Short mmCIF file of N, CA and C in Angstrom, two decimals:
data_model
loop_
_atom_site.label_atom_id
_atom_site.label_comp_id
_atom_site.label_asym_id
_atom_site.label_seq_id
_atom_site.Cartn_x
_atom_site.Cartn_y
_atom_site.Cartn_z
N MET V 1 20.95 23.20 0.18
CA MET V 1 20.42 21.95 -0.32
C MET V 1 19.40 21.43 0.69
N PRO V 2 18.20 20.93 0.23
CA PRO V 2 17.19 20.45 1.16
C PRO V 2 17.64 19.19 1.88
N THR V 3 17.16 19.03 3.09
CA THR V 3 17.45 17.83 3.86
C THR V 3 16.60 16.69 3.36
N ARG V 4 17.18 15.54 3.18
CA ARG V 4 16.42 14.37 2.74
C ARG V 4 16.14 13.51 3.96
N HIS V 5 14.85 13.24 4.19
CA HIS V 5 14.46 12.41 5.32
C HIS V 5 14.42 10.96 4.90
N SER V 6 14.86 10.10 5.77
CA SER V 6 14.89 8.69 5.47
C SER V 6 13.57 8.05 5.92
N SER V 7 12.89 7.44 4.99
CA SER V 7 11.70 6.69 5.33
C SER V 7 11.49 5.61 4.29
N ARG V 8 10.86 4.54 4.72
CA ARG V 8 10.55 3.47 3.80
C ARG V 8 9.17 3.70 3.21
N THR V 9 8.91 3.04 2.11
CA THR V 9 7.61 3.09 1.48
C THR V 9 6.97 1.74 1.61
N LEU V 10 5.73 1.72 2.06
CA LEU V 10 4.94 0.50 2.08
C LEU V 10 3.97 0.62 0.92
N ALA V 11 4.19 -0.15 -0.12
CA ALA V 11 3.35 -0.08 -1.32
C ALA V 11 2.36 -1.23 -1.31
N VAL V 12 1.09 -0.90 -1.45
CA VAL V 12 0.04 -1.90 -1.57
C VAL V 12 -0.35 -1.91 -3.03
N VAL V 13 0.00 -2.98 -3.74
CA VAL V 13 -0.20 -3.04 -5.18
C VAL V 13 -1.27 -4.05 -5.55
N ALA V 14 -1.84 -3.89 -6.74
CA ALA V 14 -2.97 -4.71 -7.15
C ALA V 14 -2.58 -6.15 -7.43
N LEU V 15 -1.50 -6.38 -8.10
CA LEU V 15 -1.14 -7.72 -8.54
C LEU V 15 0.32 -8.02 -8.24
N LEU V 16 0.60 -9.28 -7.98
CA LEU V 16 1.99 -9.67 -7.78
C LEU V 16 2.80 -9.35 -9.04
N ALA V 17 2.20 -9.49 -10.20
CA ALA V 17 2.90 -9.19 -11.45
C ALA V 17 3.36 -7.73 -11.48
N ALA V 18 2.61 -6.86 -10.83
CA ALA V 18 2.99 -5.45 -10.80
C ALA V 18 4.32 -5.26 -10.09
N CYS V 19 4.65 -6.16 -9.17
CA CYS V 19 5.91 -6.04 -8.44
C CYS V 19 7.11 -6.15 -9.38
N ALA V 20 6.98 -6.97 -10.42
CA ALA V 20 8.10 -7.17 -11.34
C ALA V 20 8.44 -5.89 -12.09
N SER V 21 7.46 -5.03 -12.26
CA SER V 21 7.73 -3.81 -13.00
C SER V 21 8.27 -2.69 -12.12
N LEU V 22 8.27 -2.88 -10.82
CA LEU V 22 8.80 -1.86 -9.93
C LEU V 22 10.32 -1.85 -10.01
N PRO V 23 10.91 -0.68 -9.90
CA PRO V 23 12.38 -0.60 -9.98
C PRO V 23 13.03 -1.41 -8.86
N LEU V 24 14.03 -2.16 -9.22
CA LEU V 24 14.75 -2.95 -8.23
C LEU V 24 15.41 -2.07 -7.18
N THR V 25 15.73 -0.83 -7.55
CA THR V 25 16.34 0.07 -6.58
C THR V 25 15.38 0.37 -5.43
N SER V 26 14.08 0.37 -5.70
CA SER V 26 13.10 0.59 -4.64
C SER V 26 13.15 -0.53 -3.62
N LEU V 27 13.21 -1.75 -4.09
CA LEU V 27 13.31 -2.89 -3.18
C LEU V 27 14.66 -2.91 -2.48
N ALA V 28 15.71 -2.59 -3.20
CA ALA V 28 17.05 -2.56 -2.61
C ALA V 28 17.16 -1.52 -1.52
N ALA V 29 16.35 -0.46 -1.61
CA ALA V 29 16.37 0.60 -0.59
C ALA V 29 15.62 0.19 0.67
N GLY V 30 15.05 -1.02 0.66
CA GLY V 30 14.37 -1.51 1.86
C GLY V 30 12.88 -1.26 1.86
N ASN V 31 12.34 -0.79 0.74
CA ASN V 31 10.90 -0.58 0.68
C ASN V 31 10.16 -1.91 0.71
N ILE V 32 8.92 -1.88 1.13
CA ILE V 32 8.11 -3.07 1.30
C ILE V 32 6.97 -3.04 0.29
N ILE V 33 6.77 -4.13 -0.42
CA ILE V 33 5.67 -4.23 -1.38
C ILE V 33 4.75 -5.35 -0.91
N VAL V 34 3.48 -5.02 -0.72
CA VAL V 34 2.50 -6.00 -0.28
C VAL V 34 1.42 -6.11 -1.36
N PRO V 35 1.41 -7.21 -2.12
CA PRO V 35 0.35 -7.39 -3.11
C PRO V 35 -1.01 -7.44 -2.43
N ALA V 36 -2.00 -6.78 -3.04
CA ALA V 36 -3.34 -6.71 -2.45
C ALA V 36 -3.91 -8.10 -2.20
N ARG V 37 -3.63 -9.03 -3.09
CA ARG V 37 -4.20 -10.37 -2.91
C ARG V 37 -3.61 -11.07 -1.68
N ASP V 38 -2.45 -10.64 -1.21
CA ASP V 38 -1.85 -11.22 0.00
C ASP V 38 -2.42 -10.61 1.28
N LEU V 39 -3.05 -9.45 1.17
CA LEU V 39 -3.51 -8.76 2.37
C LEU V 39 -4.55 -9.57 3.14
N ARG V 40 -5.45 -10.22 2.43
CA ARG V 40 -6.47 -11.02 3.12
C ARG V 40 -5.83 -12.16 3.89
N ASP V 41 -4.80 -12.77 3.30
CA ASP V 41 -4.11 -13.87 3.98
C ASP V 41 -3.33 -13.35 5.19
N ARG V 42 -2.70 -12.21 5.06
CA ARG V 42 -1.86 -11.66 6.13
C ARG V 42 -2.68 -11.01 7.22
N GLY V 43 -3.71 -10.28 6.82
CA GLY V 43 -4.48 -9.49 7.77
C GLY V 43 -3.80 -8.15 8.01
N ALA V 44 -4.59 -7.18 8.48
CA ALA V 44 -4.09 -5.82 8.67
C ALA V 44 -2.98 -5.76 9.71
N ALA V 45 -3.15 -6.46 10.83
CA ALA V 45 -2.15 -6.40 11.89
C ALA V 45 -0.82 -6.99 11.44
N ASP V 46 -0.88 -8.10 10.71
CA ASP V 46 0.34 -8.74 10.24
C ASP V 46 1.05 -7.87 9.21
N ALA V 47 0.28 -7.24 8.31
CA ALA V 47 0.88 -6.35 7.33
C ALA V 47 1.53 -5.15 8.02
N ALA V 48 0.86 -4.61 9.03
CA ALA V 48 1.41 -3.47 9.77
C ALA V 48 2.68 -3.86 10.52
N ALA V 49 2.77 -5.10 10.93
CA ALA V 49 3.94 -5.56 11.67
C ALA V 49 5.20 -5.61 10.80
N LEU V 50 5.05 -5.42 9.49
CA LEU V 50 6.23 -5.36 8.62
C LEU V 50 7.07 -4.12 8.92
N LEU V 51 6.46 -3.12 9.54
CA LEU V 51 7.18 -1.89 9.91
C LEU V 51 7.66 -1.99 11.35
N ASP V 52 8.84 -1.48 11.61
CA ASP V 52 9.32 -1.39 12.98
C ASP V 52 8.54 -0.29 13.69
N PRO V 53 8.23 -0.48 14.98
CA PRO V 53 7.50 0.58 15.72
C PRO V 53 8.25 1.91 15.64
N GLY V 54 7.51 2.96 15.32
CA GLY V 54 8.10 4.30 15.24
C GLY V 54 8.83 4.61 13.95
N GLU V 55 8.95 3.63 13.06
CA GLU V 55 9.68 3.83 11.81
C GLU V 55 8.91 4.77 10.89
N PRO V 56 9.58 5.77 10.30
CA PRO V 56 8.89 6.65 9.36
C PRO V 56 8.55 5.90 8.06
N PHE V 57 7.37 6.16 7.51
CA PHE V 57 6.96 5.46 6.30
C PHE V 57 5.97 6.28 5.50
N LEU V 58 5.82 5.91 4.25
CA LEU V 58 4.88 6.48 3.31
C LEU V 58 4.07 5.33 2.74
N ILE V 59 2.76 5.49 2.61
CA ILE V 59 1.92 4.46 2.00
C ILE V 59 1.66 4.84 0.55
N VAL V 60 1.86 3.89 -0.35
CA VAL V 60 1.48 4.06 -1.75
C VAL V 60 0.39 3.02 -2.01
N LEU V 61 -0.81 3.49 -2.28
CA LEU V 61 -1.96 2.62 -2.49
C LEU V 61 -2.34 2.59 -3.96
N ASP V 62 -2.30 1.43 -4.56
CA ASP V 62 -2.74 1.24 -5.94
C ASP V 62 -4.25 0.99 -5.87
N ALA V 63 -5.06 1.98 -6.24
CA ALA V 63 -6.51 1.89 -6.11
C ALA V 63 -7.10 0.75 -6.95
N ASP V 64 -6.39 0.29 -7.98
CA ASP V 64 -6.86 -0.85 -8.77
C ASP V 64 -7.06 -2.09 -7.92
N GLY V 65 -6.32 -2.19 -6.84
CA GLY V 65 -6.37 -3.39 -6.01
C GLY V 65 -7.54 -3.46 -5.06
N ILE V 66 -8.28 -2.38 -4.89
CA ILE V 66 -9.44 -2.36 -3.99
C ILE V 66 -10.63 -2.97 -4.70
N ASP V 67 -11.48 -3.66 -3.96
CA ASP V 67 -12.68 -4.29 -4.50
C ASP V 67 -13.38 -3.34 -5.47
N PRO V 68 -13.52 -3.71 -6.75
CA PRO V 68 -14.08 -2.79 -7.74
C PRO V 68 -15.55 -2.44 -7.50
N THR V 69 -16.26 -3.18 -6.68
CA THR V 69 -17.63 -2.79 -6.36
C THR V 69 -17.65 -1.58 -5.44
N GLN V 70 -16.53 -1.33 -4.74
CA GLN V 70 -16.42 -0.19 -3.84
C GLN V 70 -15.52 0.91 -4.39
N MET V 71 -14.69 0.58 -5.35
CA MET V 71 -13.76 1.54 -5.95
C MET V 71 -13.81 1.36 -7.47
N PRO V 72 -14.92 1.82 -8.10
CA PRO V 72 -15.07 1.56 -9.54
C PRO V 72 -14.28 2.49 -10.45
N ALA V 73 -13.86 3.63 -9.99
CA ALA V 73 -13.22 4.63 -10.85
C ALA V 73 -11.71 4.43 -10.90
N VAL V 74 -11.29 3.29 -11.41
CA VAL V 74 -9.87 2.97 -11.52
C VAL V 74 -9.54 2.57 -12.95
N ARG V 75 -8.27 2.57 -13.25
CA ARG V 75 -7.82 2.26 -14.61
C ARG V 75 -8.03 0.79 -14.97
N ALA V 76 -7.65 -0.12 -14.09
CA ALA V 76 -7.72 -1.56 -14.40
C ALA V 76 -8.24 -2.30 -13.16
N PRO V 77 -9.58 -2.38 -12.98
CA PRO V 77 -10.13 -3.03 -11.80
C PRO V 77 -9.68 -4.49 -11.66
N VAL V 78 -9.39 -4.88 -10.45
CA VAL V 78 -8.96 -6.24 -10.15
C VAL V 78 -9.98 -6.86 -9.20
N PRO V 79 -10.65 -7.93 -9.63
CA PRO V 79 -11.64 -8.55 -8.74
C PRO V 79 -11.00 -9.17 -7.50
N SER V 80 -11.78 -9.28 -6.47
CA SER V 80 -11.42 -9.93 -5.20
C SER V 80 -10.34 -9.19 -4.40
N GLY V 81 -10.21 -7.90 -4.61
CA GLY V 81 -9.29 -7.10 -3.79
C GLY V 81 -9.92 -6.81 -2.45
N PRO V 82 -9.16 -6.27 -1.51
CA PRO V 82 -9.71 -5.94 -0.19
C PRO V 82 -10.77 -4.85 -0.31
N ASP V 83 -11.75 -4.89 0.59
CA ASP V 83 -12.77 -3.84 0.58
C ASP V 83 -12.28 -2.64 1.37
N LEU V 84 -13.06 -1.56 1.31
CA LEU V 84 -12.64 -0.31 1.96
C LEU V 84 -12.56 -0.43 3.47
N SER V 85 -13.37 -1.29 4.09
CA SER V 85 -13.27 -1.45 5.55
C SER V 85 -11.93 -2.10 5.91
N PHE V 86 -11.44 -3.00 5.06
CA PHE V 86 -10.13 -3.60 5.32
C PHE V 86 -9.03 -2.57 5.13
N VAL V 87 -9.13 -1.76 4.08
CA VAL V 87 -8.13 -0.71 3.84
C VAL V 87 -8.10 0.26 5.02
N ASP V 88 -9.29 0.60 5.52
CA ASP V 88 -9.38 1.48 6.69
C ASP V 88 -8.67 0.84 7.89
N ALA V 89 -8.94 -0.44 8.14
CA ALA V 89 -8.30 -1.14 9.26
C ALA V 89 -6.79 -1.19 9.08
N LEU V 90 -6.35 -1.44 7.85
CA LEU V 90 -4.91 -1.49 7.57
C LEU V 90 -4.26 -0.13 7.84
N PHE V 91 -4.86 0.95 7.33
CA PHE V 91 -4.30 2.28 7.56
C PHE V 91 -4.24 2.62 9.04
N ARG V 92 -5.28 2.27 9.78
CA ARG V 92 -5.29 2.55 11.22
C ARG V 92 -4.17 1.79 11.94
N LYS V 93 -3.96 0.53 11.56
CA LYS V 93 -2.88 -0.27 12.17
C LYS V 93 -1.52 0.32 11.81
N LEU V 94 -1.35 0.68 10.54
CA LEU V 94 -0.07 1.23 10.10
C LEU V 94 0.23 2.56 10.78
N ILE V 95 -0.75 3.46 10.78
CA ILE V 95 -0.54 4.78 11.36
C ILE V 95 -0.29 4.69 12.86
N GLY V 96 -0.91 3.70 13.51
CA GLY V 96 -0.68 3.51 14.93
C GLY V 96 0.67 2.91 15.25
N ARG V 97 1.33 2.33 14.26
CA ARG V 97 2.59 1.62 14.50
C ARG V 97 3.82 2.47 14.23
N GLY V 98 3.79 3.27 13.18
CA GLY V 98 4.99 3.99 12.78
C GLY V 98 4.76 5.49 12.73
N ALA V 99 5.70 6.16 12.11
CA ALA V 99 5.62 7.62 11.94
C ALA V 99 5.12 7.89 10.52
N PHE V 100 3.81 7.98 10.37
CA PHE V 100 3.16 8.14 9.08
C PHE V 100 3.61 9.44 8.41
N GLY V 101 4.13 9.32 7.19
CA GLY V 101 4.64 10.49 6.49
C GLY V 101 3.78 10.95 5.33
N GLY V 102 2.84 10.11 4.89
CA GLY V 102 1.98 10.53 3.80
C GLY V 102 1.38 9.37 3.05
N LEU V 103 0.48 9.70 2.14
CA LEU V 103 -0.26 8.72 1.35
C LEU V 103 -0.25 9.14 -0.10
N VAL V 104 0.07 8.20 -0.98
CA VAL V 104 0.00 8.41 -2.42
C VAL V 104 -1.00 7.39 -2.95
N ILE V 105 -2.02 7.87 -3.68
CA ILE V 105 -3.01 6.97 -4.28
C ILE V 105 -2.78 7.00 -5.79
N THR V 106 -2.57 5.83 -6.36
CA THR V 106 -2.33 5.73 -7.81
C THR V 106 -3.48 5.00 -8.49
N GLU V 107 -3.59 5.17 -9.78
CA GLU V 107 -4.54 4.49 -10.64
C GLU V 107 -6.00 4.88 -10.37
N LEU V 108 -6.24 5.95 -9.68
CA LEU V 108 -7.61 6.44 -9.43
C LEU V 108 -7.98 7.37 -10.58
N GLU V 109 -9.07 7.08 -11.26
CA GLU V 109 -9.49 7.88 -12.42
C GLU V 109 -10.99 8.18 -12.34
N PRO V 110 -11.38 9.13 -11.50
CA PRO V 110 -12.81 9.46 -11.41
C PRO V 110 -13.33 10.01 -12.74
N PRO V 111 -14.63 9.80 -12.99
CA PRO V 111 -15.21 10.28 -14.27
C PRO V 111 -15.17 11.77 -14.38
#
């Protein structure tokens, strides 16, 4: 039987409403959900501080939440999302803080 590694997921989602549709078991498992609209208020360093130093984690990025002028090939663009320079800063802070295990990008639909 394969070994299961314990890690939390830091999900960056487009809308707070999207959080309601996420399985409660994900939240109960200790996963962290950060709505994209909250990222500007929190800042990259504050969002990264949600993880304990050295903690293993996986990032799930909902591409719909990124500024649609910079990420147009998505299913449901959301205005006023963070731009790619902010996403870059966030990833750098996160990867520098914990044990980065991978990245999942959702809702990306290139032509």
